[in-house]
Amino acid sequence: MALVHKLLNGTYILSKGLKPSVAACPFLSTRSADYCSSSLQKPVATPGKASTQRTSAGGLQGDQREVALDIPSPEEKPEVSFDKAIKDEIKEHFRRLKDEIVNHWIGPEGRPLQEIILEQARVVWQFRGKEDLDKWIVTSDKTIGGKSEVFLKMGKNNQSALLYGTLSSAAPQDGENSQSGYCAMISRIPRGAFERKKSYDWSQFNTLYLRVRGDGRPWMVNIREDTDIIQKNNQMYSYFMFTRGGPYWQEVKIPFSKFFFSNQGRIRDAQFQLLLDKISSIGFTLADKVDGPFFLEIDFIGVFADPAHTEEFAYENSPVLNPRLFK
Amino acid sequence: MSWAQAIMLARGLSRGWRGICGAALTGAPFSQVPSQVPRGLHCSVATHSSDSSLVPRPPEPLRQPAKPLSPHEELFRPAPDGARNKASFVRAVQNFGQHNVHKRGHVDFIYLALRKMRDYGVEKDLAVYNLLLDVFPKEVFRPRNVFQKIFVHYPRQQECGLAVLEQMENHGVMPNKETEFLLVQIFGRKSYPMLKFVRMKLWFSRFKNINPFPVPRDLPKDPVDLAMLGLRHIEPDLSARVTVYQQMASSKDSTGTADPTEQHIVGIQSPDQQAALARHNPARPLFVEGPFSLWLRDKCVYYHILRADLVPPEEREVEEIPEEWNLYYPIQLDLKYGRGGWDDYEFDIDEVEEGPVFAMCMAGAHDQATLAKWIQGLQETNPALAQIPVIFRLTGSTGELLASSSGLEEPSPPPPQEQEEEEDHTQRQQRGQS
């Protein structure tokens, strides 16, 4: 099932690459059949090439070479070969599966067992290159029609991530939303071979550690548990991260016991502790109703075990709000 | 045929009959041309009379339909003196109570008042919210028996009460005992507004004081005071000294933005930074960078920093403190009590290292002339600064914000030539002065 899903994904990527010349698609498929019979070369087409092919019906091979010479930038050449893409995907996933099996043989997460057991501080996300940014998603209220903007890029020295943008709390005029104004950065759910969902196990740690530099705005840190239950999709655990502002880096330590439980953005009456054995993602939200530019630089995000912190959960339940819990 | 169908049919018949009668009675006789041509949605009257349909007309300004006045809008008419403050808002609410003894339409009035609160600047005033809740009639909406308790009793009124509490929540207003008393009197204990009240009481008190970098609720209006507050806020060293290098000119000249002598300059420097600046190698230039934004609640202020590039590791000198000289840490202890040999609390990562910051300032203008005056003022307390070249790396606009990081790996883009020349001039001037 997962494989089928991925194959569909692959075709989607292919069609995305072809988007500028959708009209050329059927044209191209016939052409590729032609090629397969005549030569071993796989058809490679760019949007610009498609138009030339359409104009000149004969002399295909020569045309193709010329065009290939004409195009100076080889870095963005979308692959159109369907079979090759599928083969590559399958190979890639089997390679990942092999890695996983080998890593499992060595120990959990591919590291020796004693190292994992004795570990007291772990860096989970760091920002040292462009590829680290691919593990994150940025969203803003543009998805509901708002006007906020948010961007994520590497900092000037290429050693930290810079999240910046403009917050605007102008509500969209759609008759549905009366409030607006948020920007968020969410980590992608880790995926294993064949797009299996994976999760983080932080059960031996008790504190979240962030090294950030902000501009004095308060942020919200949201942690989601990994779950397959649809009703739990909107549930998350949140706490606040206050930035000092100024040119100095700041170390933020948030014990996991402080995270409170919310569903669909509303704090639940019945509070439960965040269970750390299956964490799917972490996110940062800015929604302080102050219009204007903002930025947040993140060096790295880690978890560590603070031996001085013994609190299990910071919020007691109230008998007024939850009489059933006290029966 | 069931009775329901019969009723439907009867209704349809009667409606049709009424329609026929209405047309016959009110419509004009068929022989006459009807006075008003029934128009479609998209055609206008003008097209019939003139040839304007051929001429492409400029698009008419989109006319907003005249907003119908809300039921009690007249109570919020601007007063003769035009003042919109708490007193006039309270007067409007009291007028409603006096004119309407039966409190007719009080829900509409409260919704209207909630919308108007921001205009009057009372959206963070607890007394005003209590006054609004006081508009509700008392003891009417309280459930009397068990069935009323099960189903939502007077839902529209309860929703209105919830809207008042929601607006309080959005503006961070903590309800008090009077609010509770009013809610109990109006809706009773078992009601949704009361539930919301309990939740607010619970969570507001939990999160009231969690900000480790508190900012006062009412920020000072004076820019110099605000700058001092902001600089104290971002400087972690409590022994740092704030200096006002230049006061803001009191005269109201319209050209004040251009004249560097008109703007306020406030700087901050800690003794450690002063010592580090004295030790700085004069061959390495200093940089004035900025402006960077800092948010104090809902106000944005901009600051500049004086910094150097990261010292390469071969030039770093490790300072050895003789043990008996240091009063604060008399003996150097390498033992870690309570930690096993396996314990390792360090993250396995190279932290981002950046050059030292020597001073920070906030000024009324973000141009080079103003900041050069700040550097001149710094020279009085830091004589070493006279020997060190200072380069201004200012981003053009203040609105656009860039990263406040500059590392060793990637050299920053060279500043424009004229700025360099100007800078040389400034340096010469500074050297000449010192």
XYZ file of C-alpha atoms in Angstrom, chain A:
327
model
C 0.000 0.000 0.000
C 2.743 2.361 0.950
C 4.534 1.472 -2.223
C 1.539 2.332 -4.317
C 1.224 5.602 -2.520
C 4.813 6.410 -3.235
C 4.457 5.511 -6.870
C 1.579 7.877 -7.133
C 3.776 10.457 -5.499
C 6.425 9.815 -8.075
C 4.063 10.398 -10.929
C 2.934 13.524 -9.238
C 6.464 14.819 -9.124
C 6.874 14.029 -12.782
C 3.739 15.857 -13.721
C 4.873 18.781 -11.617
C 8.052 19.004 -13.590
C 6.040 19.066 -16.766
C 3.556 21.638 -15.637
C 4.526 24.400 -18.106
C 3.770 22.196 -21.062
C 0.850 20.115 -20.095
C -0.378 20.093 -23.636
C 2.743 18.283 -24.755
C 2.125 15.322 -22.504
C 0.270 12.956 -24.798
C 2.528 14.035 -27.584
C 5.483 13.092 -25.537
C 4.260 9.686 -24.620
C 3.983 8.630 -28.222
C 7.399 10.007 -28.854
C 8.937 8.025 -26.049
C 7.529 4.836 -27.477
C 9.137 5.752 -30.742
C 12.465 6.239 -29.049
C 12.402 3.000 -27.233
C 12.294 1.176 -30.463
C 14.942 3.186 -32.241
C 17.571 4.002 -29.663
C 18.495 3.330 -26.106
C 18.501 6.949 -25.155
C 15.751 7.849 -22.761
C 13.638 10.772 -23.788
C 14.404 13.882 -21.881
C 12.250 16.900 -22.387
C 12.120 20.369 -21.032
C 9.239 22.748 -21.528
C 11.157 24.718 -24.074
C 12.040 21.595 -25.990
C 8.486 20.471 -26.255
C 7.618 23.470 -28.332
C 10.482 22.870 -30.726
C 9.438 19.284 -31.102
C 6.000 20.387 -31.975
C 7.214 22.671 -34.726
C 9.514 20.207 -36.395
C 8.063 16.818 -36.957
C 11.038 15.317 -38.738
C 14.687 15.128 -37.828
C 13.924 14.461 -34.230
C 17.277 13.267 -33.136
C 19.145 16.241 -34.513
C 16.679 18.645 -33.075
C 16.990 17.162 -29.699
C 20.745 17.476 -29.641
C 20.615 21.045 -30.755
C 18.145 21.973 -28.110
C 20.144 20.191 -25.510
C 23.091 22.282 -26.539
C 21.042 25.402 -26.455
C 19.942 25.046 -22.908
C 22.745 26.252 -20.740
C 21.366 25.392 -17.315
C 21.389 21.657 -16.790
C 20.461 21.772 -13.143
C 16.709 21.990 -13.688
C 16.003 19.290 -16.163
C 12.911 17.442 -15.055
C 13.130 13.743 -15.629
C 10.196 12.452 -17.565
C 11.069 8.844 -17.806
C 8.351 7.127 -15.870
C 10.006 3.757 -15.601
C 13.298 5.179 -14.488
C 11.682 7.265 -11.784
C 9.841 4.293 -10.435
C 12.952 2.166 -10.499
C 14.921 4.834 -8.696
C 12.274 5.222 -6.070
C 12.106 1.512 -5.448
C 15.860 1.258 -5.281
C 16.049 4.152 -2.883
C 13.444 2.687 -0.608
C 15.023 -0.737 -0.578
C 18.325 0.889 0.218
C 16.701 2.659 3.142
C 15.080 -0.559 4.257
C 18.433 -2.304 4.176
C 19.953 0.509 6.206
C 17.207 0.234 8.744
C 17.701 -3.489 9.141
C 21.447 -3.113 9.481
C 21.015 -0.274 11.948
C 18.592 -2.309 13.956
C 21.208 -5.005 14.185
C 23.707 -2.525 15.618
C 21.263 -1.073 18.108
C 18.334 1.287 18.349
C 18.607 4.115 15.802
C 21.789 2.647 14.451
C 23.893 3.343 17.477
C 25.257 0.975 20.075
C 22.942 0.268 22.970
C 25.214 1.497 25.722
C 25.575 4.804 23.989
C 21.807 5.263 23.856
C 21.304 4.276 27.462
C 23.960 6.591 28.777
C 22.968 9.502 26.593
C 21.841 12.539 28.553
C 21.732 15.210 25.904
C 20.729 14.753 22.320
C 20.623 17.195 19.453
C 17.451 16.515 17.531
C 17.367 19.271 14.960
C 20.253 21.425 13.918
C 20.688 23.929 11.133
C 24.007 23.640 9.412
C 23.001 23.510 5.770
C 20.214 23.802 3.278
C 19.252 20.170 3.646
C 18.319 20.788 7.271
C 15.670 23.249 6.160
C 13.896 20.499 4.240
C 12.881 18.940 7.506
C 10.606 21.876 8.241
C 7.390 23.331 6.926
C 6.444 26.971 7.292
C 2.845 28.038 7.150
C 0.976 31.207 7.850
C -2.603 32.354 7.845
C -2.451 32.723 4.090
C -3.957 29.273 4.028
C -7.150 30.692 5.488
C -6.979 33.935 3.546
C -4.937 36.095 5.900
C -2.105 38.415 5.017
C 0.788 37.193 7.129
C 3.984 36.155 5.448
C 6.682 33.854 6.708
C 9.926 32.621 5.207
C 12.633 30.278 6.345
C 16.212 30.478 5.205
C 19.717 29.933 6.422
C 21.302 32.726 8.381
C 24.091 34.877 7.023
C 26.833 32.723 8.436
C 25.126 29.545 7.227
C 25.058 28.141 10.717
C 21.571 28.903 11.911
C 18.069 29.023 10.543
C 16.360 32.347 10.216
C 12.595 32.424 10.360
C 11.306 35.829 9.391
C 8.278 37.498 7.962
C 5.455 39.838 8.733
C 2.520 39.186 10.976
C -0.794 40.721 10.062
C -3.910 40.186 12.101
C -6.291 41.483 9.441
C -9.066 38.935 9.340
C -9.990 37.536 5.931
C -13.276 38.847 4.590
C -14.808 35.465 3.959
C -17.537 35.474 6.549
C -16.033 32.429 8.158
C -13.031 33.565 10.136
C -13.305 36.486 12.467
C -9.718 36.368 13.640
C -6.442 35.821 11.909
C -2.741 36.380 12.290
C -0.408 33.472 12.843
C 2.847 32.188 11.444
C 4.174 28.763 12.177
C 7.110 26.512 11.568
C 6.489 22.801 11.912
C 8.909 19.933 11.647
C 8.107 17.236 9.153
C 7.157 13.835 10.448
C 10.159 11.522 10.061
C 9.631 8.864 7.454
C 11.329 5.534 7.111
C 11.577 3.225 4.150
C 8.426 3.021 2.028
C 7.166 6.195 3.708
C 6.471 4.531 6.978
C 5.712 7.007 9.703
C 8.344 7.086 12.398
C 8.498 8.921 15.666
C 10.966 10.178 18.222
C 11.449 8.499 21.533
C 12.494 11.003 24.168
C 11.353 9.081 27.193
C 14.745 9.274 28.868
C 14.846 13.072 28.696
C 12.783 15.574 30.570
C 13.658 18.989 29.175
C 13.542 20.617 25.789
C 16.488 22.800 24.950
C 16.570 25.510 22.319
C 19.296 27.921 21.414
C 17.568 30.843 19.771
C 17.761 34.544 19.204
C 14.580 36.493 18.781
C 13.248 39.991 18.802
C 11.295 40.014 22.039
C 8.159 38.352 20.775
C 6.573 35.433 22.558
C 6.361 32.171 20.656
C 4.486 29.004 21.318
C 6.144 25.610 21.190
C 3.810 22.830 20.164
C 4.575 19.140 20.414
C 2.438 16.534 18.728
C 2.233 12.929 19.672
C 2.335 10.292 17.012
C -1.091 8.796 16.620
C -3.222 6.976 14.071
C -6.492 8.045 15.602
C -8.162 10.710 13.509
C -9.823 12.277 16.515
C -6.423 13.015 17.977
C -5.180 14.859 14.920
C -5.769 18.274 16.386
C -4.465 17.520 19.827
C -1.169 18.933 20.868
C 0.860 19.947 23.858
C 2.049 23.514 24.054
C 4.082 25.887 26.088
C 5.456 29.364 25.584
C 8.906 30.451 24.584
C 9.799 34.010 25.434
C 12.596 35.646 23.552
C 14.667 38.349 25.077
C 15.636 40.265 21.987
C 19.040 41.766 21.482
C 22.198 40.514 19.843
C 22.947 37.662 22.230
C 22.016 34.050 21.832
C 19.600 32.750 24.349
C 19.215 29.312 25.837
C 15.652 28.252 26.429
C 14.992 25.232 28.589
C 11.422 24.050 28.812
C 10.664 21.029 30.965
C 8.259 18.656 29.300
C 6.157 18.657 32.437
C 5.117 22.234 31.686
C 3.413 21.429 28.423
C -0.334 21.716 28.616
C -2.836 19.818 26.585
C -5.017 21.443 23.980
C -7.409 20.322 21.282
C -8.158 22.460 18.227
C -6.430 25.405 19.833
C -8.511 25.344 23.004
C -7.057 24.269 26.317
C -8.802 21.161 27.521
C -10.305 20.999 30.948
C -8.878 17.572 31.625
C -5.121 17.917 31.491
C -2.838 14.997 30.835
C 0.878 14.651 30.852
C 2.822 14.631 27.630
C 4.032 11.104 26.987
C 7.428 11.206 25.409
C 7.825 7.802 23.851
C 6.154 8.661 20.552
C 6.687 12.238 19.478
C 5.910 13.007 15.893
C 6.678 16.691 15.429
C 7.450 20.001 17.055
C 6.275 23.403 15.951
C 6.672 27.064 16.715
C 3.779 29.440 16.396
C 3.711 33.196 16.551
C 0.293 34.693 17.143
C 0.658 37.576 19.548
C -1.762 39.892 17.726
C 0.915 42.501 17.112
C 1.231 43.478 13.489
C 4.700 43.909 12.134
C 7.897 42.182 11.106
C 9.427 39.471 13.203
C 12.368 37.150 13.143
C 13.606 34.147 15.052
C 16.977 32.556 14.636
C 17.400 28.982 15.720
C 20.788 27.399 16.277
C 19.690 23.945 17.315
C 16.970 22.100 19.159
C 17.793 19.348 21.565
C 16.509 17.386 24.497
C 18.349 16.594 27.685
C 17.797 14.996 31.058
C 17.894 17.526 33.844
C 18.551 15.658 37.086
C 17.401 18.648 39.131
C 13.961 18.628 37.598
C 11.657 16.175 39.301
C 8.249 17.607 38.505
C 6.034 15.201 36.600
C 3.195 17.421 35.568
C 2.666 21.057 36.369
C -1.108 21.363 36.102
C -3.551 19.789 38.488
C -7.089 19.169 37.371
C -9.835 21.229 38.874
C -12.782 19.497 40.547
C -15.028 22.323 39.368
C -14.245 21.704 35.722
C -13.828 17.936 35.831
C -16.019 16.449 38.512
C -15.779 13.062 36.834
C -12.060 12.778 37.443
C -12.627 13.078 41.165
C -15.421 10.591 41.627
